[in-house]
Amino acid sequence: MKKLVILSIVGLFVFSCVVISAANKPAETQEAYDEDTYGPEAPIVWNKPVKAVFFSHKVHTKDNGLDCESCHDEFFEMEAGAAEAKEDFTMASMGNGLYCGACHDGSTAFAYNAECARCHNAPKEQVVWTKPVQAVVFSHQNHTENAGLGCQDCHDALFTMKSGAAQEKEDFTMASLYAGNYCGACHDGSTAFASNTRCTVCHIGVRGYGKLTGQGEKPSH
Ligand code: HEC
Ligand code: HEC
Ligand code: HEC
Ligand code: HEC
Ligand code: HEC
Ligand code: HEC
């Protein structure tokens, strides 16, 4: 009986040590990021004028030691989304030393007009054009992740960062591609497969379009 009591006391002690150390783990990681000291932990994301531009407080305050006053309220209000409501929240303004451009000038911090992907995310969903013909697709992932291209290989010289913009232009045709414009700047048979081959990797057809948009196949008459 005595043995059993001692055994269970020892057992309880070991058990509580395990519980205490497990309970301490999450507390430690919580201390590592304190929002009052460093600003909000979740990245701020803007979708205007273009989609998926992000900003991290952690990088600026915790990792690079900037204090709140270096941005608030001279360059940014303490309100997520306030800047994107303003007309002048553009790359040109940054060139004039506003917003991110107050520091991202190539000396205080890396330049605003290089390495686009450090601030911009490529869209995940495919671009789909319906003019002049239905159902031509473009995947960013194929080009940025798989082919290793940078944003500047296409933006803004060949395409603007606005889904559907190209199809508003009269010359968004195969003849233009064959002449080396738009996709044809690379899809010429040497940088990438030629535009006059493999029609169906770019043209997904009525059925592919139905699948992609979840609308199913429309009757032809
Ligand atoms: C390098 C610039 C920079 C620094 C330094 C900075 N912030 Fe910010 N902060 C921003 C930007 C950009 C936004 C988003 C504003 C917008 O969308 O218009 C923002 C937004 C905020 C918001 C609003 C978040 C929300 O969800 O509405 C809070 C709160 C905030 N900052 C607190 C802080 C605190 C506290 C510090 C200092 C520890 C700090 N910031 C330092 C740039 C900065
Ligand atoms: C008050 C000065 C200041 C402002 C304003 C500022 N930054 Fe920074 N930023 C820095 C400094 C300093 C660094 C660290 C040095 C570097 O990476 O060049 C940095 C680094 C970064 C990084 C690099 C993160 C990494 O580790 O790769 C990104 C991305 C970034 N900033 C985005 C932004 C964006 C987006 C804005 C505007 C919304 C902005 N910054 C506004 C000073 C600033
Ligand atoms: C330091 C961060 C940063 C870098 C680097 C950066 N951008 Fe931006 N960009 C922004 C922010 C912030 C906005 C405004 C928010 C939005 O549009 O969602 C913006 C908006 C834009 C816009 C729409 C507004 C306009 O000026 O027409 C375009 C286009 C754009 N960026 C292209 C680029 C390209 C191309 C590169 C690389 C050469 C680049 N950006 C590099 C932060 C950056
Ligand atoms: C191989 C060419 C190519 C590369 C590389 C590329 N893009 Fe694009 N991007 C496009 C095309 C094409 C469109 C659609 C434009 C149109 O319809 O006129 C587009 C559209 C966009 C849009 C608008 C999306 C929308 O829903 O409105 C954003 C944002 C964008 N690109 C960001 C990026 C970023 C960030 C990078 C780098 C990480 C990048 N792109 C690299 C070709 C490219
Ligand atoms: C800046 C150069 C560049 C531009 C512009 C470009 N591409 Fe590409 N693309 C590539 C490269 C490089 C590859 C990979 C090599 C290959 O497949 O030949 C590729 C691959 C592809 C693939 C093949 C994916 C697979 O599964 O094999 C498709 C589809 C495609 N591109 C469509 C387009 C369309 C549509 C446009 C125009 C809206 C376009 N690309 C514009 C460079 C480019
Ligand atoms: C690299 C991608 C790509 C390949 C490969 C490609 N196309 Fe296209 N095609 C496009 C784009 C982008 C457009 C313009 C957008 C739209 O019409 O939706 C287009 C438009 C067209 C159009 C309407 C405009 C015009 O020029 O009359 C026809 C017809 C067409 N393609 C036929 C073909 C045929 C046939 C092939 C194969 C021999 C082919 N395409 C291969 C990307 C491609």
Tab-separated table of C-alpha atoms and ligand atoms in Angstrom:
chain	number	residue	atom	x	y	z
A	1	MET	CA	0.000	0.000	0.000
A	2	LYS	CA	2.761	2.443	1.042
A	3	LYS	CA	4.647	1.598	-2.158
A	4	LEU	CA	1.576	2.374	-4.228
A	5	VAL	CA	1.154	5.824	-2.596
A	6	ILE	CA	4.818	6.714	-3.226
A	7	LEU	CA	4.545	5.460	-6.786
A	8	SER	CA	1.475	7.534	-7.488
A	9	ILE	CA	3.066	10.653	-5.908
A	10	VAL	CA	6.096	10.207	-8.151
A	11	GLY	CA	3.779	9.584	-11.090
A	12	LEU	CA	1.797	12.744	-10.337
A	13	PHE	CA	5.013	14.778	-10.071
A	14	VAL	CA	6.279	13.572	-13.452
A	15	PHE	CA	2.852	14.150	-14.978
A	16	SER	CA	2.631	17.748	-13.683
A	17	CYS	CA	6.153	18.522	-14.943
A	18	VAL	CA	5.059	17.475	-18.431
A	19	VAL	CA	1.869	19.558	-18.150
A	20	ILE	CA	3.756	22.636	-16.877
A	21	SER	CA	6.391	22.520	-19.604
A	22	ALA	CA	3.707	22.056	-22.271
A	23	ALA	CA	1.767	25.018	-20.890
A	24	ASN	CA	4.897	27.193	-20.946
A	25	LYS	CA	5.607	26.671	-24.652
A	26	PRO	CA	2.741	28.724	-26.134
A	27	ALA	CA	3.243	31.489	-23.538
A	28	GLU	CA	6.847	31.910	-24.732
A	29	THR	CA	5.895	32.279	-28.406
A	30	GLN	CA	3.153	34.781	-27.469
A	31	GLU	CA	5.712	37.008	-25.753
A	32	ALA	CA	7.825	37.000	-28.897
A	33	TYR	CA	5.359	39.253	-30.742
A	34	ASP	CA	3.542	41.970	-28.833
A	35	GLU	CA	1.181	44.125	-30.923
A	36	ASP	CA	1.445	47.167	-28.599
A	37	THR	CA	5.210	47.193	-29.035
A	38	TYR	CA	5.430	46.270	-32.701
A	39	GLY	CA	2.084	47.119	-34.342
A	40	PRO	CA	-0.411	44.604	-35.753
A	41	GLU	CA	1.027	41.143	-36.486
A	42	ALA	CA	-1.211	40.272	-39.443
A	43	PRO	CA	0.098	41.736	-42.709
A	44	ILE	CA	-1.911	44.611	-44.178
A	45	VAL	CA	-3.125	43.910	-47.723
A	46	TRP	CA	-4.325	46.461	-50.267
A	47	ASN	CA	-6.329	45.672	-53.387
A	48	LYS	CA	-6.525	49.158	-54.906
A	49	PRO	CA	-5.369	50.368	-57.381
A	50	VAL	CA	-3.951	46.840	-57.940
A	51	LYS	CA	-4.575	43.558	-56.155
A	52	ALA	CA	-2.468	41.932	-53.462
A	53	VAL	CA	0.086	44.452	-52.217
A	54	PHE	CA	1.147	43.695	-48.659
A	55	PHE	CA	2.893	45.377	-45.721
A	56	SER	CA	4.381	43.811	-42.597
A	57	HIS	CA	4.762	45.706	-39.293
A	58	LYS	CA	7.018	42.951	-37.982
A	59	VAL	CA	9.637	43.555	-40.689
A	60	HIS	CA	9.710	47.283	-40.028
A	61	THR	CA	9.424	47.554	-36.250
A	62	LYS	CA	10.654	44.283	-34.742
A	63	ASP	CA	13.257	43.271	-37.355
A	64	ASN	CA	14.472	46.712	-38.481
A	65	GLY	CA	13.912	48.741	-35.290
A	66	LEU	CA	11.754	51.558	-36.700
A	67	ASP	CA	9.528	53.338	-34.177
A	68	CYS	CA	5.857	54.057	-34.788
A	69	GLU	CA	6.508	57.783	-35.382
A	70	SER	CA	8.667	57.094	-38.422
A	71	CYS	CA	5.431	56.303	-40.319
A	72	HIS	CA	2.461	57.400	-38.177
A	73	ASP	CA	0.804	59.723	-38.942
A	74	GLU	CA	3.052	61.521	-41.417
A	75	PHE	CA	3.004	58.812	-44.117
A	76	PHE	CA	0.245	56.475	-42.946
A	77	GLU	CA	-2.820	56.685	-40.699
A	78	MET	CA	-3.282	54.014	-38.041
A	79	GLU	CA	-6.132	52.502	-40.000
A	80	ALA	CA	-5.793	49.575	-42.392
A	81	GLY	CA	-7.113	50.553	-45.824
A	82	ALA	CA	-6.978	54.345	-45.315
A	83	ALA	CA	-4.275	54.780	-47.960
A	84	GLU	CA	-6.011	52.733	-50.659
A	85	ALA	CA	-8.973	55.093	-50.517
A	86	LYS	CA	-6.682	57.873	-51.774
A	87	GLU	CA	-6.257	58.693	-55.467
A	88	ASP	CA	-2.527	59.230	-55.170
A	89	PHE	CA	-1.607	55.848	-53.635
A	90	THR	CA	0.509	54.984	-56.686
A	91	MET	CA	4.046	54.127	-57.733
A	92	ALA	CA	4.442	57.671	-59.099
A	93	SER	CA	3.761	59.107	-55.629
A	94	MET	CA	6.436	56.840	-54.201
A	95	GLY	CA	8.831	58.316	-56.733
A	96	ASN	CA	7.942	61.694	-55.182
A	97	GLY	CA	8.899	60.450	-51.715
A	98	LEU	CA	5.382	59.730	-50.428
A	99	TYR	CA	4.033	56.571	-48.738
A	100	CYS	CA	6.529	53.682	-48.957
A	101	GLY	CA	8.703	55.930	-51.126
A	102	ALA	CA	9.601	58.037	-48.068
A	103	CYS	CA	12.192	55.342	-47.284
A	104	HIS	CA	12.175	52.956	-50.244
A	105	ASP	CA	14.339	55.252	-52.337
A	106	GLY	CA	17.333	52.956	-52.834
A	107	SER	CA	19.330	54.408	-49.926
A	108	THR	CA	17.320	54.194	-46.660
A	109	ALA	CA	15.685	50.985	-47.917
A	110	PHE	CA	15.560	49.062	-51.229
A	111	ALA	CA	14.134	51.084	-54.121
A	112	TYR	CA	10.367	51.187	-54.722
A	113	ASN	CA	10.802	50.650	-58.464
A	114	ALA	CA	12.737	47.375	-58.364
A	115	GLU	CA	12.056	43.896	-56.993
A	116	CYS	CA	8.292	44.316	-57.362
A	117	ALA	CA	7.580	40.894	-55.816
A	118	ARG	CA	8.859	42.014	-52.400
A	119	CYS	CA	5.705	44.145	-52.036
A	120	HIS	CA	3.369	42.644	-54.675
A	121	ASN	CA	1.877	39.145	-54.811
A	122	ALA	CA	1.022	37.575	-58.160
A	123	PRO	CA	-2.706	36.752	-58.400
A	124	LYS	CA	-3.499	33.057	-57.764
A	125	GLU	CA	-6.603	32.839	-59.917
A	126	GLN	CA	-6.117	32.537	-63.688
A	127	VAL	CA	-6.724	35.471	-66.010
A	128	VAL	CA	-9.465	34.597	-68.522
A	129	TRP	CA	-10.187	36.565	-71.690
A	130	THR	CA	-13.446	36.347	-73.578
A	131	LYS	CA	-12.648	38.787	-76.433
A	132	PRO	CA	-12.017	38.603	-79.371
A	133	VAL	CA	-12.580	34.862	-78.791
A	134	GLN	CA	-13.963	33.055	-75.751
A	135	ALA	CA	-11.773	31.305	-73.217
A	136	VAL	CA	-8.086	32.132	-73.452
A	137	VAL	CA	-6.298	31.660	-70.127
A	138	PHE	CA	-3.131	32.901	-68.472
A	139	SER	CA	-1.602	31.517	-65.283
A	140	HIS	CA	0.787	33.624	-63.192
A	141	GLN	CA	2.058	30.524	-61.390
A	142	ASN	CA	3.196	28.940	-64.673
A	143	HIS	CA	5.283	32.004	-65.377
A	144	THR	CA	6.537	33.244	-61.990
A	145	GLU	CA	6.954	30.008	-60.019
A	146	ASN	CA	7.530	27.461	-62.806
A	147	ALA	CA	9.340	29.523	-65.466
A	148	GLY	CA	11.000	31.790	-62.867
A	149	LEU	CA	10.082	35.100	-64.511
A	150	GLY	CA	9.954	38.384	-62.584
A	151	CYS	CA	7.007	40.788	-62.594
A	152	GLN	CA	8.999	43.255	-64.671
A	153	ASP	CA	9.364	40.760	-67.526
A	154	CYS	CA	5.706	41.561	-68.318
A	155	HIS	CA	4.632	44.552	-66.200
A	156	ASP	CA	3.969	47.170	-67.273
A	157	ALA	CA	5.621	47.056	-70.724
A	158	LEU	CA	3.602	44.119	-72.155
A	159	PHE	CA	0.603	44.022	-69.809
A	160	THR	CA	-0.882	46.321	-67.157
A	161	MET	CA	-1.731	44.875	-63.730
A	162	LYS	CA	-5.422	44.774	-64.504
A	163	SER	CA	-7.213	41.591	-65.447
A	164	GLY	CA	-9.079	42.048	-68.737
A	165	ALA	CA	-7.335	45.277	-69.794
A	166	ALA	CA	-5.671	43.736	-72.872
A	167	GLN	CA	-8.920	42.447	-74.352
A	168	GLU	CA	-10.201	46.020	-74.580
A	169	LYS	CA	-7.524	46.680	-77.209
A	170	GLU	CA	-8.231	46.203	-80.918
A	171	ASP	CA	-4.883	44.568	-81.587
A	172	PHE	CA	-5.102	41.736	-79.027
A	173	THR	CA	-5.017	39.112	-81.798
A	174	MET	CA	-2.924	36.219	-83.088
A	175	ALA	CA	-1.452	38.507	-85.774
A	176	SER	CA	-0.071	40.729	-82.977
A	177	LEU	CA	1.308	37.724	-81.125
A	178	TYR	CA	3.034	36.502	-84.301
A	179	ALA	CA	4.508	40.009	-84.694
A	180	GLY	CA	6.103	39.723	-81.215
A	181	ASN	CA	3.587	41.647	-79.084
A	182	TYR	CA	1.792	40.559	-75.893
A	183	CYS	CA	2.405	36.815	-75.273
A	184	GLY	CA	4.311	36.741	-78.572
A	185	ALA	CA	7.180	38.700	-76.992
A	186	CYS	CA	8.284	35.341	-75.556
A	187	HIS	CA	6.098	32.746	-77.272
A	188	ASP	CA	8.141	32.922	-80.454
A	189	GLY	CA	9.569	29.405	-80.575
A	190	SER	CA	12.837	30.297	-78.856
A	191	THR	CA	12.195	31.924	-75.417
A	192	ALA	CA	9.027	29.842	-75.051
A	193	PHE	CA	6.917	27.578	-77.307
A	194	ALA	CA	5.657	29.328	-80.441
A	195	SER	CA	2.211	30.965	-80.543
A	196	ASN	CA	1.289	29.108	-83.721
A	197	THR	CA	1.593	25.730	-81.958
A	198	ARG	CA	-0.180	24.074	-78.998
A	199	CYS	CA	-3.345	26.186	-79.491
A	200	THR	CA	-5.189	24.367	-76.713
A	201	VAL	CA	-2.846	25.197	-73.827
A	202	CYS	CA	-3.891	28.861	-74.206
A	203	HIS	CA	-7.357	28.274	-75.716
A	204	ILE	CA	-9.240	26.061	-73.274
A	205	GLY	CA	-12.435	25.823	-75.344
A	206	VAL	CA	-16.084	26.015	-74.358
A	207	ARG	CA	-15.889	22.970	-72.135
A	208	GLY	CA	-12.773	24.140	-70.303
A	209	TYR	CA	-14.364	27.549	-69.811
A	210	GLY	CA	-17.489	25.959	-68.342
A	211	LYS	CA	-15.388	23.959	-65.915
A	212	LEU	CA	-13.326	26.984	-64.892
A	213	THR	CA	-16.299	29.281	-64.297
A	214	GLY	CA	-18.536	26.536	-62.919
A	215	GLN	CA	-21.227	27.418	-65.462
A	216	GLY	CA	-21.198	24.117	-67.306
A	217	GLU	CA	-21.379	23.769	-71.065
A	218	LYS	CA	-23.801	26.190	-72.692
A	219	PRO	CA	-25.939	24.896	-75.590
A	220	SER	CA	-24.702	26.348	-78.884
A	221	HIS	CA	-28.178	27.508	-80.010
B	1	HEC	C1	7.240	51.556	-41.875
B	1	HEC	C2	5.987	52.195	-41.594
B	1	HEC	C3	5.230	51.859	-40.339
B	1	HEC	C4	5.704	51.792	-39.051
B	1	HEC	C5	7.125	51.997	-38.567
B	1	HEC	C6	4.560	51.493	-38.219
B	1	HEC	N1	3.423	51.394	-38.979
B	1	HEC	FE1	1.547	51.029	-38.313
B	1	HEC	N2	0.827	51.074	-40.225
B	1	HEC	C7	1.614	51.273	-41.331
B	1	HEC	C8	0.806	51.141	-42.509
B	1	HEC	C9	1.285	51.233	-43.932
B	1	HEC	C10	-0.519	50.880	-42.065
B	1	HEC	C11	-1.773	50.716	-42.930
B	1	HEC	C12	-2.332	52.083	-43.252
B	1	HEC	C13	-3.297	52.087	-44.426
B	1	HEC	O1	-3.725	51.034	-44.909
B	1	HEC	O2	-3.621	53.208	-44.848
B	1	HEC	C14	-0.468	50.850	-40.614
B	1	HEC	C15	-1.559	50.610	-39.790
B	1	HEC	C16	-1.490	50.530	-38.409
B	1	HEC	C17	-2.613	50.236	-37.534
B	1	HEC	C18	-4.043	49.981	-37.970
B	1	HEC	C19	-4.287	48.496	-38.167
B	1	HEC	C20	-5.720	48.162	-38.513
B	1	HEC	O3	-5.994	46.948	-38.603
B	1	HEC	O4	-6.557	49.049	-38.739
B	1	HEC	C21	-2.143	50.224	-36.250
B	1	HEC	C22	-2.942	49.959	-34.984
B	1	HEC	C23	-0.722	50.501	-36.332
B	1	HEC	N3	-0.358	50.681	-37.641
B	1	HEC	C24	0.104	50.570	-35.231
B	1	HEC	C25	1.470	50.772	-35.275
B	1	HEC	C26	2.318	50.772	-34.105
B	1	HEC	C27	1.834	50.578	-32.674
B	1	HEC	C28	3.588	51.010	-34.559
B	1	HEC	C29	4.859	51.072	-33.754
B	1	HEC	C30	5.108	49.950	-32.889
B	1	HEC	C31	3.525	51.122	-36.017
B	1	HEC	N4	2.226	50.978	-36.406
B	1	HEC	C32	4.618	51.340	-36.847
B	1	HEC	C33	2.959	51.572	-41.373
B	1	HEC	C34	3.801	51.611	-40.286
B	2	HEC	C1	10.063	54.908	-42.409
B	2	HEC	C2	10.737	54.184	-43.460
B	2	HEC	C3	9.964	53.118	-44.212
B	2	HEC	C4	8.713	53.212	-44.792
B	2	HEC	C5	7.788	54.404	-44.845
B	2	HEC	C6	8.458	51.922	-45.407
B	2	HEC	N1	9.534	51.084	-45.226
B	2	HEC	FE1	9.712	49.144	-45.868
B	2	HEC	N2	11.554	49.027	-45.028
B	2	HEC	C7	12.210	50.061	-44.368
B	2	HEC	C8	13.527	49.590	-43.929
B	2	HEC	C9	14.568	50.440	-43.207
B	2	HEC	C10	13.628	48.236	-44.341
B	2	HEC	C11	14.836	47.293	-44.157
B	2	HEC	C12	15.932	47.590	-45.157
B	2	HEC	C13	15.679	47.001	-46.526
B	2	HEC	O1	15.159	45.860	-46.614
B	2	HEC	O2	16.012	47.665	-47.532
B	2	HEC	C14	12.372	47.915	-45.025
B	2	HEC	C15	12.089	46.672	-45.557
B	2	HEC	C16	10.934	46.370	-46.275
B	2	HEC	C17	10.669	45.106	-46.895
B	2	HEC	C18	11.633	43.943	-46.910
B	2	HEC	C19	11.132	42.782	-46.139
B	2	HEC	C20	12.040	41.611	-46.311
B	2	HEC	O3	12.576	41.147	-45.313
B	2	HEC	O4	12.226	41.181	-47.460
B	2	HEC	C21	9.453	45.201	-47.514
B	2	HEC	C22	8.728	44.125	-48.311
B	2	HEC	C23	8.950	46.535	-47.270
B	2	HEC	N3	9.880	47.211	-46.512
B	2	HEC	C24	7.737	47.023	-47.744
B	2	HEC	C25	7.241	48.307	-47.491
B	2	HEC	C26	5.981	48.811	-47.987
B	2	HEC	C27	5.010	48.028	-48.846
B	2	HEC	C28	5.864	50.092	-47.532
B	2	HEC	C29	4.722	51.038	-47.731
B	2	HEC	C30	3.397	50.542	-47.438
B	2	HEC	C31	7.039	50.386	-46.731
B	2	HEC	N4	7.855	49.273	-46.750
B	2	HEC	C32	7.278	51.595	-46.093
B	2	HEC	C33	11.739	51.316	-44.148
B	2	HEC	C34	10.477	51.787	-44.518
B	3	HEC	C1	8.113	49.073	-51.563
B	3	HEC	C2	6.950	48.361	-52.025
B	3	HEC	C3	6.646	48.287	-53.502
B	3	HEC	C4	7.472	47.874	-54.526
B	3	HEC	C5	8.913	47.399	-54.438
B	3	HEC	C6	6.686	47.948	-55.743
B	3	HEC	N1	5.414	48.376	-55.453
B	3	HEC	FE1	3.922	48.714	-56.795
B	3	HEC	N2	2.696	49.336	-55.290
B	3	HEC	C7	3.031	49.383	-53.952
B	3	HEC	C8	1.908	49.931	-53.203
B	3	HEC	C9	1.869	50.123	-51.697
B	3	HEC	C10	0.887	50.219	-54.143
B	3	HEC	C11	-0.504	50.803	-53.864
B	3	HEC	C12	-1.448	49.773	-53.290
B	3	HEC	C13	-2.190	48.892	-54.299
B	3	HEC	O1	-2.211	49.169	-55.517
B	3	HEC	O2	-2.804	47.876	-53.872
B	3	HEC	C14	1.420	49.850	-55.450
B	3	HEC	C15	0.724	49.990	-56.643
B	3	HEC	C16	1.201	49.644	-57.885
B	3	HEC	C17	0.478	49.822	-59.119
B	3	HEC	C18	-0.891	50.494	-59.278
B	3	HEC	C19	-0.766	52.007	-59.085
B	3	HEC	C20	0.030	52.666	-60.156
B	3	HEC	O3	1.079	53.272	-59.807
B	3	HEC	O4	-0.328	52.563	-61.345
B	3	HEC	C21	1.266	49.311	-60.126
B	3	HEC	C22	0.948	49.262	-61.602
B	3	HEC	C23	2.481	48.808	-59.494
B	3	HEC	N3	2.417	49.037	-58.143
B	3	HEC	C24	3.514	48.204	-60.189
B	3	HEC	C25	4.750	47.880	-59.615
B	3	HEC	C26	5.863	47.323	-60.364
B	3	HEC	C27	5.843	46.995	-61.851
B	3	HEC	C28	6.893	47.178	-59.483
B	3	HEC	C29	8.311	46.705	-59.749
B	3	HEC	C30	9.008	47.452	-60.782
B	3	HEC	C31	6.407	47.622	-58.168
B	3	HEC	N4	5.107	48.042	-58.293
B	3	HEC	C32	7.171	47.614	-57.011
B	3	HEC	C33	4.226	49.002	-53.404
B	3	HEC	C34	5.347	48.588	-54.096
B	4	HEC	C1	4.536	36.356	-68.273
B	4	HEC	C2	3.908	37.607	-68.022
B	4	HEC	C3	3.589	38.037	-66.614
B	4	HEC	C4	4.393	38.004	-65.487
B	4	HEC	C5	5.812	37.492	-65.370
B	4	HEC	C6	3.619	38.596	-64.395
B	4	HEC	N1	2.386	38.970	-64.873
B	4	HEC	FE1	0.899	39.869	-63.787
B	4	HEC	N2	-0.350	39.828	-65.426
B	4	HEC	C7	-0.004	39.310	-66.649
B	4	HEC	C8	-1.162	39.344	-67.531
B	4	HEC	C9	-1.211	38.840	-68.958
B	4	HEC	C10	-2.220	39.934	-66.776
B	4	HEC	C11	-3.638	40.260	-67.283
B	4	HEC	C12	-3.586	41.620	-67.949
B	4	HEC	C13	-4.754	41.916	-68.882
B	4	HEC	O1	-5.766	41.199	-68.893
B	4	HEC	O2	-4.631	42.913	-69.610
B	4	HEC	C14	-1.670	40.218	-65.455
B	4	HEC	C15	-2.398	40.795	-64.418
B	4	HEC	C16	-1.872	41.068	-63.161
B	4	HEC	C17	-2.609	41.662	-62.063
B	4	HEC	C18	-4.080	42.076	-62.086
B	4	HEC	C19	-4.948	40.976	-61.536
B	4	HEC	C20	-6.420	41.332	-61.444
B	4	HEC	O3	-7.177	40.442	-61.002
B	4	HEC	O4	-6.837	42.443	-61.812
B	4	HEC	C21	-1.749	41.783	-61.000
B	4	HEC	C22	-2.049	42.354	-59.627
B	4	HEC	C23	-0.472	41.240	-61.433
B	4	HEC	N3	-0.584	40.810	-62.745
B	4	HEC	C24	0.650	41.174	-60.637
B	4	HEC	C25	1.823	40.523	-60.974
B	4	HEC	C26	2.941	40.366	-60.082
B	4	HEC	C27	3.006	40.897	-58.659
B	4	HEC	C28	3.919	39.688	-60.765
B	4	HEC	C29	5.256	39.212	-60.253
B	4	HEC	C30	5.230	38.432	-59.042
B	4	HEC	C31	3.390	39.422	-62.096
B	4	HEC	N4	2.127	39.945	-62.185
B	4	HEC	C32	4.073	38.755	-63.103
B	4	HEC	C33	1.224	38.836	-67.038
B	4	HEC	C34	2.317	38.643	-66.200
B	5	HEC	C1	8.171	37.258	-70.587
B	5	HEC	C2	7.981	36.062	-71.349
B	5	HEC	C3	6.605	35.460	-71.473
B	5	HEC	C4	5.417	36.094	-71.783
B	5	HEC	C5	5.191	37.550	-72.097
B	5	HEC	C6	4.389	35.071	-71.794
B	5	HEC	N1	4.948	33.847	-71.492
B	5	HEC	FE1	3.965	32.056	-71.365
B	5	HEC	N2	5.710	31.133	-70.899
B	5	HEC	C7	6.952	31.728	-70.853
B	5	HEC	C8	7.963	30.732	-70.527
B	5	HEC	C9	9.454	30.982	-70.387
B	5	HEC	C10	7.275	29.502	-70.367
B	5	HEC	C11	7.883	28.116	-70.021
B	5	HEC	C12	8.605	27.534	-71.213
B	5	HEC	C13	7.669	26.961	-72.236
B	5	HEC	O1	6.633	26.350	-71.860
B	5	HEC	O2	7.959	27.082	-73.453
B	5	HEC	C14	5.859	29.799	-70.616
B	5	HEC	C15	4.849	28.854	-70.564
B	5	HEC	C16	3.530	29.092	-70.881
B	5	HEC	C17	2.491	28.077	-70.915
B	5	HEC	C18	2.753	26.602	-70.759
B	5	HEC	C19	2.346	26.001	-69.485
B	5	HEC	C20	2.443	24.492	-69.637
B	5	HEC	O3	1.711	23.858	-68.925
B	5	HEC	O4	3.243	23.996	-70.451
B	5	HEC	C21	1.329	28.700	-71.278
B	5	HEC	C22	-0.038	28.071	-71.455
B	5	HEC	C23	1.630	30.101	-71.474
B	5	HEC	N3	2.962	30.283	-71.224
B	5	HEC	C24	0.697	31.055	-71.854
B	5	HEC	C25	0.987	32.410	-72.032
B	5	HEC	C26	0.021	33.394	-72.436
B	5	HEC	C27	-1.446	33.132	-72.706
B	5	HEC	C28	0.682	34.587	-72.484
B	5	HEC	C29	0.134	35.932	-72.828
B	5	HEC	C30	-1.049	36.357	-72.116
B	5	HEC	C31	2.069	34.337	-72.124
B	5	HEC	N4	2.207	33.002	-71.854
B	5	HEC	C32	3.046	35.312	-72.048
B	5	HEC	C33	7.234	33.050	-71.060
B	5	HEC	C34	6.300	34.044	-71.322
B	6	HEC	C1	0.558	31.573	-76.074
B	6	HEC	C2	-0.888	31.517	-76.041
B	6	HEC	C3	-1.667	31.284	-77.329
B	6	HEC	C4	-1.495	30.264	-78.229
B	6	HEC	C5	-0.481	29.131	-78.201
B	6	HEC	C6	-2.508	30.456	-79.234
B	6	HEC	N1	-3.271	31.557	-78.940
B	6	HEC	FE1	-4.848	32.277	-80.047
B	6	HEC	N2	-5.061	33.833	-78.735
B	6	HEC	C7	-4.271	34.047	-77.629
B	6	HEC	C8	-4.664	35.296	-77.017
B	6	HEC	C9	-4.040	35.898	-75.750
B	6	HEC	C10	-5.727	35.827	-77.784
B	6	HEC	C11	-6.511	37.126	-77.535
B	6	HEC	C12	-7.511	36.953	-76.399
B	6	HEC	C13	-8.848	36.362	-76.764
B	6	HEC	O1	-9.223	36.319	-77.946
B	6	HEC	O2	-9.593	35.922	-75.837
B	6	HEC	C14	-5.964	34.877	-78.873
B	6	HEC	C15	-6.914	35.031	-79.859
B	6	HEC	C16	-7.133	34.149	-80.917
B	6	HEC	C17	-8.122	34.335	-81.932
B	6	HEC	C18	-9.035	35.533	-82.108
B	6	HEC	C19	-8.251	36.743	-82.565
B	6	HEC	C20	-7.685	36.585	-83.941
B	6	HEC	O3	-6.440	36.612	-84.068
B	6	HEC	O4	-8.450	36.351	-84.882
B	6	HEC	C21	-8.053	33.235	-82.748
B	6	HEC	C22	-8.912	32.955	-83.973
B	6	HEC	C23	-7.014	32.374	-82.241
B	6	HEC	N3	-6.449	32.958	-81.117
B	6	HEC	C24	-6.627	31.169	-82.766
B	6	HEC	C25	-5.520	30.408	-82.361
B	6	HEC	C26	-5.045	29.177	-82.999
B	6	HEC	C27	-5.738	28.507	-84.200
B	6	HEC	C28	-3.930	28.770	-82.335
B	6	HEC	C29	-3.007	27.593	-82.619
B	6	HEC	C30	-2.464	27.568	-83.989
B	6	HEC	C31	-3.708	29.723	-81.250
B	6	HEC	N4	-4.673	30.701	-81.312
B	6	HEC	C32	-2.682	29.616	-80.331
B	6	HEC	C33	-3.266	33.238	-77.153
B	6	HEC	C34	-2.781	32.098	-77.789
